[in-house]
Every structure is written in C-alpha cells, then in structure tokens.
C-alpha cells in the first residue's frame, strides 16, 4: 500500500518529479561519462607514451635509472628473457644497451644518445621502427649500421648512406670508437627524441663499447597496460631472483603518473561540487513536497496512520525518483560513453601540437565497473541523505496543528 | 515606476514567505557559482603558471634569429647587432632584451659525459628576462660578460657525478667546423621546477662562449620581453620592417604547446560553467515552479482583483532575479575569499612533478579575474532569469474563477 501511495503521490506533480529525475539523470550521465573519459585518456596516454620507447616495464640493475652509467650493466639475461616470454600477458621481451657518444659527419659533430637494440624484437617493444621516415630500420644484429632521429641527422648534415663516426666511453673506461653507415631516420614527433637519439645493432654496440656481452635493460611489452599489469608481479619475481630491479610504468614515467593523479584530484573537486549542487536542489524539492502536504499528513495521522508509515511513504517517493534518475542517467551515460568509445573525441585544432609532444589527439572513453558504478553510487547516497531531512520532520508533526495548516 | 516598486516588494516578500526554501536554493546557486569562480581561477592560475614557466625558460616574449637558425641551430647561423637591430631593440615597448650564443655541445666530467645545449649569456641583461639569475641554489651567478665559470643544473651535476668548484670540459663545433674543447670550473648550480631544464642547459658567459667557438662578437639569438604583451603584434610588425633580413618569432610560434594549453584552459572554463549552470537551472526551475504552484489560488485571486497576467509574470521574474542575485553574489564572495585564501600560493606538493610535466610550476597562484567573474555572474543571472520565464508564464495562465474555487 505504501508503495502505491508513494507512486501516486509522485504523479500528482509530474513536472516536479520529471525535473528532479532529469537533474539526477543529468548528473549521473556526467559522472559516468567524465570519469570514463578520464579513464580512457589515461590509458591512451600511458600506452602511447610507453610504446614510444620505454616499454610497459623494464628490468635493470638497481639504481641504473637514477645513475645510468655504462658499467651498471646486466650480465646474464638469457634465462630471465625465456622465463619472461612464457608469462601470459607479456607479448614481447628484449634487451637494450645504452650509451652516449659524439656522432660526427664529415662536417659536423654532435652529442647523442646511442642505443644498442635487437632489430628483430625492437619493433614489438617501441614505435621507433614503425616511425622510420626515410631509408629503413636496422635488420642485422652485427652490421655497422645506425638509424637516428630526423633532426639529429639534419643537424649533422647527413644523407642516407653517409658515414657516421662514433666516439664515446666504453664499459671498461676505454675509448669506444666505430664507423657506421646511416641507413634510416625516424621521426617520433617528440623533439627531444628526434634531436638526441640514435639506434644501432646490439651486437655491434657491445663490441664498440666493450660491453663483454652485457646489456643495460630488459624491456617488456604487453597488449594493453591493463593486461600487462596482471603479468607484472610474476615478472617482478623473476627480476628479484636475478638480483635485478623491475621498474613499472609509474617509475619509468613518474611525471605522467603524477600528472594523472593531479588530474584525478582536480576532477574529484569538480565532481564534489556537482554532487553538492544536485543534492541541495533535490533536498529543496523533497522538502517542499513534504511541506505542501502538511495538512494532508495531519489528516493521515488523524486517520490512524503512524508517523513511521508516512515517513516510509515519503522515503519511498524519494527512492523512486532517485531510481528513475539513476536508471535514466546510467542508460544515457553508458550509451554516450560507448558511442564515443567507438567514435572517439577528436581535438582537431590541437592535434598537430599534441602529436609533437606524443600526446594522443583523440580520446576514447573507457567504461569499467568502477566508472559505471562510482558516480551513481555517490549521487544515490547523497540524495538518500538529503531525503532523510524531510523524513525527520514528519516525526515532529502533530495531527491537530498539521490539519489546521493551510 | 509605482508598479515596479510594488512588484519588487511583492517579489521580495514572497521570497521570505518560505525561508527554508529560499535558503536552500540560495545555497545551491551559491555553491554552483562558487565552484565556477574558484575553478576558473585555478585553471587560469595553471595556464598562467605554464605560460610564465615557458616564457622564463629562455623563451621571452619573442626571439630574433637568422633565417635558418631554428631549423638548424648550429654555429653557422649567426647574427651581429647592427645599428637597425639596436634601434629596434631600444624602442620604449621593450622592457629588456638579451643576446645569447646557443649551440649544442657535450659536457664531460671526469666520470661521465652527456649532450647539452651550451648557452652563452650576458649576466646583467639576462637578469629579469629568464629564470637563470634567480635559480642559483649553490655557488654564484656570473659577475660579468667575461666570467670564466660554468653554471649547470642540479640534476645534470648528479648525472655527471661532479660537484660545485670542480672542472668540466665543454666540447662543441667551432666556426671552422673543428671540435673546440675548453675546461670550465663549475661556479654555480641552478634548480628549477622543470627538472628537464636542469639537464638541458649549460650556461657560460657570453664572451667566453664566443671565444671558444671563435665567432668574435656574433650571436645565435636575441630574446626580448615587452612592457605590455598586448603590444606584441605591433612590435613584431615594426621588427619585420626594420630588420627584414632576420627571422623574428613570437613566443607562441616557438612554443605552440603553451598556446594550446592556454586555449584549452579557456575551453575548460566555458564547459564547466555551462555544465554547472544546467544543474543549477534544474534546481531553480523546480523551486520556482513549486513556489508558483502552491500559490495558484493566490494568483487567481490577484488576477480577479485586476492584476494583469503580464504583471504576474514580472512579479515571479522579480522573485527569481532577487533569488538568483543573492545566490550569485554569495557564490562570488565565497569564490573571491577562497581565491584570496590561496593567493599566497597553492602548493601542489606531492603532485608537483605531474604539474611540471605539463609545463606548470609546482605552486599555483590563483588570482581573481574580475572580468571573468563578471561574465560568470551575468551569465548565470541572465540565463537563470530566462529559465524562470517558464514558471512565471505558468503563474500568469491561471484562470481566476477555477483557481479561487480550488480547494486543497
């Protein structure tokens, strides 16, 4: 009976009910869509940043990241590599060696970072092989070839096929010198990389830098960052058994991780303001629906209905209204998110600039259980809280005075 | 006029017939406006911080180079200060300018070596134009244009595993295409919010860098600051005419990313203001509708007494003008107060590295932008009143006879 009463009461003022439900619905839609958008943009950002070069995780000697010295190298990595490749969720694993050197052409000399890579595996670890703009990528583990960033090649005034002289410091402190042929240039869009990076075959690197077969890091990749994070603990154990350190993406790109945290915290501030505003306007409409019925409630009390039943009735009214709003908002929020997850939100004007800094120019919202449930749950509980206040008022009513109220 | 006074009085009294409702609506509008004002100022502070950091990091409001330096920043592309150039730099629009030598180099300590950008600066002219003069945390800044020392970033120092007062060797290509090598004593160490900056640059005095590269008194670039940024387009035009042989670039051509962040922050503020307004409007319409419905009898009665429907619309609108006005004003005041509270600086603390990754500083300084505040207030106020036309129109449509007879 209480349910029926509540239901009918709601439709005595259809406009108010619809407006209130719409307000809840609108907020719910926002609180599903916006977090999903953030979620999606974080994943794209993380993945596009890490795919560029770092990989989803790296294994190195402890402390190498802060202090990248040539001597801080890994000697045995074959077993670790085989073990890592067996872990489901890790799609590729390879090794790299890292050094800095002066690269000279016939006319110019510039400092650059030189990376020794396994040409066959590198394509699965970073996007550099895919970003070759002229010539080709490396193809042999021992050849005397080098690829470098477009800007670096231009600043060195190099053409494809030209000789490049490399001068650096080897692992044992000896002079590392080599003569290489430029076979390709890449353009990642990141100025720093295109200006400072070059890659050569790992085997040749190890000879030139007297690496004695050592490498500096084991790089891993997965399908998506979410998939990879499932496999990460197992990889960490492998790193530990080899007395090495696993760096996850948060350690590889600490700025990115904190940028995400910062974005989340400012968004939470925004969401709180949204929820407060909607809770207040709901409180208002529930309170008024109670006050305007003071006389009616007085009659109900006089007829023998207990205050608890009346408050139950009002409570059910609030819940029903909330339910409409939430269902509407969740449907809309889900639909909107799924639509944009498919179509993508594009920033056409800024696209070029964003790409230059390796940021994605389109966002694909990603809905998950958390982004789908969290917003509605917060709205639901704050509306329920707001609805508590008018219900308490009913308990203070006295039948006779209430009936006299106009 | 008389009618106007009457209607305002009616609207005002109607507001206080149901105080609780008025207070709640007032709070909802207030919180909405507060969030608009406060978040707008935070977003602005963020954008300004990015802008300032970018301008300070050697960018300036604009730069002058030879035609091809930017594509190929090498020692081959040099400019000299001619009389036209010095006239154009000594215009009253210019606050300060500084000459620089800027080429890529390698810095080598006893243990390590790493690529850097060698920047030769004139210490006095650079002060106030870029960050370096105020960023020295150990040692000291250069004394004169011929100072024999080098200033490195803290992070680079760690990477090179060297220290203040130790020697490092700079290697770069000189004017003849040969490798020039020169030893410098580290006289100063600088620190910045943008950790990357600390590893990018090695500063030496301008004369020493010119001598090392063998380029006489020629330069790579000139960076300048204007007294008023609004004059930038006009000043750029005058430069194009005075020194057509040189390439003059504005800050946003050199750092389009900073411009993109400024544009985006304006967009964010607009979207947020509109979203928040829609929510506030829902609550507002609902409240006014109810205020109108519970008074149907009353409206019927005053119509029967001879009040025109048009005036009833006005009466309800006045009610809404007052209600929104108070809410908006309260929101503005609390917004200004919270901005004032953080005006000493909002330290992003643990999240600072994230902020610096996107080019902002680690401390934000929110400032009240009165024009923007004014726009928000006017927007919410006017739009709010426009939305209350619906309940007002409803009130005016009550048919006197039916409503008076309506009993509860």
Coordinates of N, CA and C in Angstrom, one line a residue, chain B residues 159-341:
Chain B
X159 N 74.1 13.6 -12.6 CA 74.3 12.7 -13.7 C 75.8 12.6 -14.1
X160 N 76.4 13.8 -14.0 CA 77.9 13.8 -14.3 C 78.7 13.4 -13.2
X161 N 78.1 13.2 -12.0 CA 78.8 12.9 -10.8 C 79.9 13.8 -10.5
X162 N 79.6 15.1 -10.6 CA 80.6 16.1 -10.3 C 80.0 17.0 -9.3
X163 N 80.7 18.1 -8.9 CA 80.3 19.0 -7.9 C 80.7 20.4 -8.1
X164 N 80.1 21.3 -7.3 CA 80.5 22.7 -7.4 C 82.0 22.8 -7.2
X165 N 82.6 23.8 -8.0 CA 84.0 24.1 -7.9 C 84.9 23.1 -8.6
X166 N 84.3 22.0 -9.1 CA 85.1 21.0 -9.9 C 85.1 21.5 -11.4
X167 N 85.9 20.8 -12.1 CA 86.0 21.3 -13.5 C 85.3 20.3 -14.5
X168 N 84.7 20.9 -15.5 CA 84.1 20.0 -16.6 C 84.7 20.6 -17.9
X169 N 84.6 19.7 -18.9 CA 85.1 20.1 -20.2 C 83.9 20.2 -21.2
X170 N 83.8 21.4 -21.9 CA 82.7 21.5 -22.9 C 83.3 21.3 -24.3
X171 N 82.6 20.5 -25.1 CA 83.1 20.3 -26.4 C 82.0 20.7 -27.4
X172 N 82.4 21.5 -28.4 CA 81.4 21.9 -29.4 C 82.1 22.2 -30.7
X173 N 81.3 22.3 -31.7 CA 81.9 22.6 -33.0 C 82.2 24.1 -33.2
X174 N 83.4 24.4 -33.6 CA 83.6 25.9 -33.7 C 83.3 26.4 -35.1
X175 N 83.7 27.6 -35.3 CA 83.3 28.3 -36.5 C 84.0 27.6 -37.8
X176 N 85.1 26.9 -37.5 CA 85.8 26.3 -38.7 C 85.4 24.8 -38.9
X177 N 84.4 24.4 -38.1 CA 83.9 23.0 -38.2 C 84.8 22.1 -37.4
X178 N 85.8 22.6 -36.6 CA 86.6 21.7 -35.8 C 86.0 21.6 -34.4
X179 N 86.4 20.6 -33.6 CA 85.8 20.4 -32.3 C 86.6 21.4 -31.4
X180 N 85.9 22.3 -30.7 CA 86.5 23.2 -29.8 C 86.3 22.6 -28.4
X181 N 87.4 22.6 -27.6 CA 87.3 22.0 -26.2 C 87.7 23.0 -25.2
X182 N 87.0 23.2 -24.2 CA 87.5 24.1 -23.2 C 87.1 23.7 -21.8
X183 N 87.9 23.8 -20.8 CA 87.6 23.5 -19.4 C 87.0 24.7 -18.7
X184 N 86.0 24.4 -17.9 CA 85.4 25.4 -17.1 C 85.2 24.9 -15.6
X185 N 85.3 25.9 -14.7 CA 85.1 25.5 -13.3 C 83.6 25.7 -13.0
X186 N 83.0 24.8 -12.3 CA 81.5 25.0 -12.0 C 81.4 26.0 -10.9
X187 N 80.9 27.2 -11.2 CA 80.8 28.3 -10.2 C 79.4 28.4 -9.7
X188 N 78.4 27.8 -10.3 CA 77.1 27.9 -9.9 C 76.3 26.7 -10.2
X189 N 75.2 26.4 -9.4 CA 74.3 25.3 -9.7 C 72.9 25.8 -9.6
X190 N 72.1 25.5 -10.6 CA 70.7 26.0 -10.6 C 69.7 24.9 -10.5
X191 N 68.5 25.3 -9.9 CA 67.5 24.3 -9.8 C 66.2 25.0 -10.3
X192 N 65.4 24.2 -11.0 CA 64.1 24.7 -11.5 C 63.0 23.7 -11.2
X193 N 61.7 24.2 -11.3 CA 60.6 23.3 -11.2 C 60.6 22.2 -12.3
X194 N 60.9 22.6 -13.5 CA 61.0 21.7 -14.6 C 62.4 21.0 -14.6
X195 N 62.4 19.8 -14.0 CA 63.6 19.1 -13.8 C 64.4 18.9 -15.1
X196 N 63.6 18.7 -16.2 CA 64.2 18.5 -17.5 C 65.1 19.7 -17.9
X197 N 64.7 20.9 -17.6 CA 65.5 22.1 -17.8 C 66.9 21.9 -17.2
X198 N 67.0 21.3 -16.0 CA 68.3 21.2 -15.3 C 69.3 20.3 -16.1
X199 N 68.8 19.4 -16.9 CA 69.7 18.6 -17.7 C 70.0 19.1 -19.1
X200 N 69.2 20.1 -19.5 CA 69.3 20.5 -20.9 C 70.4 21.6 -21.2
X201 N 70.6 22.5 -20.2 CA 71.4 23.6 -20.5 C 72.7 23.7 -19.7
X202 N 73.7 24.2 -20.3 CA 75.0 24.6 -19.6 C 75.2 26.0 -19.9
X203 N 75.3 26.9 -18.8 CA 75.4 28.3 -19.1 C 76.9 28.7 -18.9
X204 N 77.4 29.5 -19.8 CA 78.7 30.1 -19.7 C 78.5 31.6 -20.0
X205 N 79.5 32.4 -19.7 CA 79.4 33.8 -20.0 C 79.6 34.0 -21.5
X206 N 78.9 35.1 -22.0 CA 78.8 35.2 -23.5 C 80.2 35.4 -24.1
X207 N 81.1 36.1 -23.5 CA 82.4 36.4 -24.2 C 83.2 35.1 -24.2
X208 N 83.1 34.3 -23.2 CA 83.9 33.1 -23.2 C 83.3 32.1 -24.2
X209 N 82.0 32.1 -24.4 CA 81.5 31.2 -25.4 C 81.8 31.6 -26.8
X210 N 81.8 33.0 -27.0 CA 82.2 33.5 -28.3 C 83.7 33.1 -28.6
X211 N 84.5 33.3 -27.6 CA 85.9 33.0 -27.8 C 86.1 31.5 -28.1
X212 N 85.4 30.7 -27.4 CA 85.6 29.2 -27.5 C 85.2 28.8 -29.0
X213 N 84.1 29.4 -29.5 CA 83.6 29.0 -30.8 C 84.3 29.8 -31.9
X214 N 85.0 30.8 -31.5 CA 85.7 31.6 -32.5 C 84.8 32.5 -33.3
X215 N 83.8 33.1 -32.7 CA 82.8 33.8 -33.5 C 82.8 35.3 -33.2
X216 N 83.9 35.8 -32.7 CA 84.0 37.2 -32.4 C 83.0 37.7 -31.5
X217 N 82.1 38.7 -31.9 CA 81.1 39.1 -31.0 C 79.7 38.8 -31.7
X218 N 79.7 37.8 -32.5 CA 78.4 37.4 -33.1 C 77.6 36.5 -32.2
X219 N 76.3 36.4 -32.5 CA 75.3 35.8 -31.6 C 74.5 34.7 -32.3
X220 N 73.8 33.9 -31.5 CA 72.9 32.9 -32.1 C 71.4 33.5 -32.1
X221 N 71.1 34.1 -30.9 CA 69.7 34.6 -30.8 C 69.7 35.8 -29.9
X222 N 68.6 36.5 -30.0 CA 68.2 37.6 -29.1 C 66.8 37.3 -28.6
X223 N 66.7 37.4 -27.3 CA 65.4 37.1 -26.7 C 64.9 38.5 -26.1
X224 N 63.7 38.8 -26.2 CA 63.2 40.1 -25.6 C 61.9 39.9 -24.9
X225 N 61.7 40.8 -23.9 CA 60.5 40.9 -23.2 C 59.9 42.3 -23.4
X226 N 58.5 42.4 -23.6 CA 57.9 43.7 -23.8 C 57.3 44.2 -22.5
X227 N 57.1 45.5 -22.4 CA 56.5 46.0 -21.2 C 55.0 45.5 -21.1
X228 N 54.4 45.5 -22.3 CA 53.0 45.0 -22.3 C 52.8 44.0 -23.4
X229 N 52.4 42.8 -23.0 CA 52.3 41.8 -24.0 C 51.3 42.1 -25.2
X230 N 50.4 42.9 -24.9 CA 49.4 43.3 -25.9 C 50.0 44.0 -27.1
X231 N 51.2 44.6 -26.9 CA 51.8 45.3 -28.0 C 52.6 44.3 -28.9
X232 N 52.6 43.0 -28.6 CA 53.4 42.1 -29.3 C 53.2 42.2 -30.9
X233 N 52.0 42.1 -31.3 CA 51.8 42.1 -32.8 C 52.3 43.3 -33.4
X234 N 52.1 44.5 -32.8 CA 52.5 45.8 -33.4 C 54.1 45.8 -33.4
X235 N 54.7 45.3 -32.3 CA 56.1 45.3 -32.3 C 56.7 44.4 -33.3
X236 N 56.1 43.2 -33.4 CA 56.6 42.2 -34.4 C 56.6 42.9 -35.8
X237 N 55.5 43.6 -36.1 CA 55.4 44.2 -37.4 C 56.5 45.2 -37.6
X238 N 56.8 46.0 -36.6 CA 57.8 47.0 -36.7 C 59.2 46.4 -37.0
X239 N 59.4 45.2 -36.3 CA 60.6 44.5 -36.5 C 60.8 44.0 -37.9
X240 N 59.6 43.4 -38.4 CA 59.7 42.9 -39.7 C 60.1 43.9 -40.7
X241 N 59.7 45.2 -40.5 CA 60.1 46.2 -41.4 C 61.5 46.7 -41.2
X242 N 61.9 46.8 -39.9 CA 63.3 47.3 -39.6 C 64.4 46.4 -40.0
X243 N 64.1 45.1 -39.7 CA 65.2 44.1 -39.9 C 64.6 42.9 -40.7
X244 N 64.3 43.2 -42.0 CA 63.6 42.1 -42.8 C 64.6 40.9 -43.0
X245 N 65.9 41.1 -42.9 CA 66.8 40.0 -43.2 C 66.8 39.0 -42.0
X246 N 66.3 39.3 -40.9 CA 66.3 38.4 -39.7 C 64.9 37.8 -39.5
X247 N 64.9 36.7 -38.8 CA 63.7 36.0 -38.5 C 63.2 36.3 -37.1
X248 N 62.0 36.9 -37.0 CA 61.5 37.3 -35.7 C 60.4 36.4 -35.4
X249 N 60.4 35.7 -34.2 CA 59.4 34.8 -33.9 C 58.7 35.1 -32.6
X250 N 57.4 35.0 -32.5 CA 56.7 35.3 -31.2 C 56.8 34.0 -30.4
X251 N 56.5 34.2 -29.1 CA 56.6 33.0 -28.2 C 55.7 31.9 -28.6
X252 N 54.5 32.2 -29.2 CA 53.6 31.1 -29.5 C 54.0 30.4 -30.7
X253 N 54.9 31.0 -31.6 CA 55.4 30.2 -32.7 C 56.5 29.3 -32.3
X254 N 57.2 29.7 -31.3 CA 58.3 28.9 -30.8 C 57.8 27.8 -29.9
X255 N 56.7 28.0 -29.1 CA 56.2 27.0 -28.1 C 54.7 26.9 -28.3
X256 N 54.3 26.2 -29.4 CA 52.8 26.1 -29.7 C 52.1 25.3 -28.6
X257 N 52.9 24.5 -27.9 CA 52.2 23.7 -26.8 C 51.7 24.5 -25.7
X258 N 52.4 25.6 -25.4 CA 52.0 26.5 -24.3 C 50.7 27.2 -24.8
X259 N 50.7 27.6 -26.0 CA 49.5 28.2 -26.6 C 48.3 27.3 -26.5
X260 N 48.6 26.0 -26.8 CA 47.5 25.0 -26.8 C 46.9 24.9 -25.4
X261 N 47.8 24.9 -24.4 CA 47.4 24.8 -23.0 C 46.5 26.0 -22.6
X262 N 46.9 27.2 -23.1 CA 46.1 28.4 -22.7 C 44.8 28.3 -23.4
X263 N 44.7 27.9 -24.6 CA 43.4 27.8 -25.3 C 42.5 26.7 -24.6
X264 N 43.2 25.6 -24.2 CA 42.4 24.5 -23.6 C 41.8 25.0 -22.3
X265 N 42.6 25.8 -21.6 CA 42.1 26.2 -20.2 C 40.8 27.1 -20.4
X266 N 40.8 27.9 -21.4 CA 39.6 28.7 -21.7 C 38.4 27.8 -22.0
X267 N 38.7 26.8 -22.8 CA 37.6 25.9 -23.1 C 37.1 25.2 -21.9
X268 N 38.0 24.7 -21.0 CA 37.6 24.0 -19.8 C 36.7 24.9 -19.0
X269 N 37.1 26.2 -18.8 CA 36.3 27.1 -18.0 C 34.9 27.2 -18.6
X270 N 34.8 27.4 -19.9 CA 33.5 27.5 -20.5 C 32.6 26.3 -20.3
X271 N 33.2 25.1 -20.6 CA 32.4 23.9 -20.5 C 31.9 23.7 -19.0
X272 N 32.8 24.0 -18.1 CA 32.4 23.8 -16.7 C 31.3 24.7 -16.3
X273 N 31.4 26.0 -16.7 CA 30.4 27.0 -16.3 C 29.1 26.6 -16.9
X274 N 29.0 26.1 -18.1 CA 27.8 25.7 -18.7 C 27.2 24.5 -18.0
X275 N 28.0 23.5 -17.8 CA 27.5 22.3 -17.1 C 26.9 22.6 -15.7
X276 N 27.7 23.4 -15.0 CA 27.3 23.7 -13.6 C 26.0 24.5 -13.7
X277 N 25.9 25.4 -14.7 CA 24.7 26.2 -14.8 C 23.5 25.3 -15.1
X278 N 23.6 24.3 -16.0 CA 22.5 23.5 -16.3 C 21.9 22.8 -15.0
X279 N 22.9 22.4 -14.2 CA 22.4 21.8 -12.9 C 21.7 22.7 -12.0
X280 N 22.3 23.9 -11.9 CA 21.7 25.0 -11.1 C 20.3 25.3 -11.6
X281 N 20.2 25.4 -12.9 CA 18.9 25.7 -13.6 C 17.9 24.7 -13.2
X282 N 18.2 23.4 -13.2 CA 17.2 22.4 -12.9 C 16.6 22.7 -11.5
X283 N 17.5 22.9 -10.5 CA 17.0 23.2 -9.2 C 16.2 24.5 -9.1
X284 N 16.7 25.5 -9.9 CA 16.0 26.8 -9.8 C 14.6 26.7 -10.4
X285 N 14.5 26.1 -11.6 CA 13.1 25.9 -12.2 C 12.2 25.2 -11.3
X286 N 12.7 24.1 -10.7 CA 11.9 23.3 -9.8 C 11.4 24.1 -8.6
X287 N 12.3 24.9 -8.0 CA 11.9 25.6 -6.9 C 10.9 26.7 -7.3
X288 N 11.1 27.4 -8.3 CA 10.2 28.4 -8.7 C 8.8 27.9 -9.1
X289 N 8.9 26.7 -9.8 CA 7.6 26.1 -10.2 C 6.8 25.8 -9.0
X290 N 7.5 25.2 -8.0 CA 6.7 24.9 -6.8 C 6.2 26.1 -6.1
X291 N 7.1 27.2 -6.1 CA 6.6 28.4 -5.4 C 5.4 28.9 -6.2
X292 N 5.3 28.7 -7.5 CA 4.2 29.2 -8.2 C 3.0 28.3 -8.0
X293 N 3.2 27.0 -8.0 CA 2.0 26.1 -7.8 C 1.3 26.2 -6.5
X294 N 2.1 26.4 -5.5 CA 1.5 26.4 -4.2 C 0.7 27.8 -4.0
X295 N 0.9 28.6 -5.0 CA 0.2 29.9 -4.9 C -0.9 30.1 -6.0
X296 N -1.3 29.0 -6.6 CA -2.2 29.1 -7.7 C -3.5 29.9 -7.3
X297 N -3.9 29.6 -6.1 CA -5.1 30.3 -5.6 C -4.9 31.8 -5.5
X298 N -3.8 32.1 -4.9 CA -3.4 33.5 -4.8 C -3.3 34.2 -6.1
X299 N -2.7 33.6 -7.1 CA -2.6 34.2 -8.4 C -3.9 34.4 -9.0
X300 N -4.8 33.4 -8.8 CA -6.2 33.6 -9.3 C -6.8 34.8 -8.6
X301 N -6.6 34.9 -7.3 CA -7.2 36.0 -6.6 C -6.7 37.3 -7.1
X302 N -5.4 37.5 -7.2 CA -4.9 38.8 -7.6 C -5.3 39.1 -9.0
X303 N -5.5 38.1 -9.8 CA -6.0 38.4 -11.2 C -7.4 38.8 -11.1
X304 N -8.2 38.2 -10.2 CA -9.6 38.6 -10.1 C -9.7 40.0 -9.6
X305 N -8.7 40.4 -8.8 CA -8.7 41.7 -8.2 C -8.2 42.7 -9.3
X306 N -7.8 42.3 -10.4 CA -7.4 43.2 -11.5 C -6.0 43.3 -11.9
X307 N -5.1 42.4 -11.4 CA -3.7 42.4 -11.8 C -3.6 41.8 -13.2
X308 N -2.8 42.4 -14.1 CA -2.7 41.8 -15.4 C -1.7 40.6 -15.4
X309 N -2.0 39.6 -16.2 CA -1.2 38.5 -16.3 C 0.3 38.9 -16.6
X310 N 0.5 39.9 -17.4 CA 1.8 40.4 -17.7 C 2.6 40.7 -16.4
X311 N 1.9 41.4 -15.5 CA 2.5 41.8 -14.3 C 2.8 40.7 -13.3
X312 N 1.9 39.6 -13.5 CA 2.2 38.4 -12.7 C 3.5 37.8 -13.1
X313 N 3.7 37.7 -14.4 CA 5.0 37.2 -15.0 C 6.1 38.0 -14.4
X314 N 6.0 39.3 -14.4 CA 7.0 40.2 -13.9 C 7.3 39.9 -12.4
X315 N 6.2 39.8 -11.7 CA 6.3 39.6 -10.3 C 7.2 38.3 -10.0
X316 N 6.9 37.2 -10.7 CA 7.6 36.0 -10.5 C 9.1 36.2 -10.9
X317 N 9.2 36.9 -12.1 CA 10.6 37.1 -12.5 C 11.4 37.9 -11.5
X318 N 10.8 38.9 -10.9 CA 11.5 39.7 -9.9 C 11.9 38.8 -8.7
X319 N 11.0 37.9 -8.4 CA 11.4 36.9 -7.3 C 12.6 36.2 -7.7
X320 N 12.7 35.8 -9.0 CA 13.8 35.0 -9.4 C 15.1 35.8 -9.5
X321 N 14.9 37.1 -10.0 CA 16.0 38.0 -10.1 C 16.7 38.2 -8.7
X322 N 15.8 38.4 -7.7 CA 16.4 38.6 -6.4 C 17.0 37.3 -5.8
X323 N 16.3 36.2 -6.0 CA 16.9 34.9 -5.5 C 18.2 34.6 -6.1
X324 N 18.2 34.6 -7.5 CA 19.5 34.3 -8.2 C 20.6 35.3 -7.8
X325 N 20.1 36.6 -7.8 CA 21.1 37.6 -7.5 C 21.8 37.4 -6.2
X326 N 21.1 37.0 -5.1 CA 21.7 36.8 -3.8 C 22.6 35.5 -3.9
X327 N 22.1 34.5 -4.6 CA 22.9 33.3 -4.7 C 24.2 33.6 -5.4
X328 N 24.1 34.2 -6.5 CA 25.3 34.5 -7.4 C 26.3 35.4 -6.6
X329 N 25.7 36.4 -5.9 CA 26.6 37.3 -5.1 C 27.3 36.5 -4.0
X330 N 26.6 35.6 -3.3 CA 27.2 34.9 -2.3 C 28.3 34.0 -2.9
X331 N 28.0 33.4 -4.0 CA 29.0 32.5 -4.7 C 30.2 33.3 -5.1
X332 N 30.0 34.5 -5.6 CA 31.1 35.3 -6.0 C 32.0 35.7 -4.8
X333 N 31.3 36.1 -3.7 CA 32.1 36.5 -2.5 C 32.9 35.3 -1.9
X334 N 32.2 34.1 -1.8 CA 33.0 33.0 -1.3 C 34.1 32.6 -2.2
X335 N 33.8 32.7 -3.5 CA 34.8 32.4 -4.5 C 36.0 33.3 -4.4
X336 N 35.8 34.6 -4.2 CA 36.8 35.6 -4.1 C 37.6 35.3 -2.8
X337 N 36.9 35.0 -1.7 CA 37.5 34.7 -0.4 C 38.4 33.4 -0.6
X338 N 37.9 32.4 -1.2 CA 38.8 31.2 -1.3 C 40.0 31.4 -2.2
X339 N 39.8 32.3 -3.2 CA 41.0 32.6 -4.1 C 42.0 33.4 -3.2
X340 N 41.4 34.4 -2.4 CA 42.3 35.2 -1.6 C 43.1 34.3 -0.6
X341 N 42.4 33.3 -0.1 CA 43.0 32.4 0.9 C 44.2 31.7 0.3

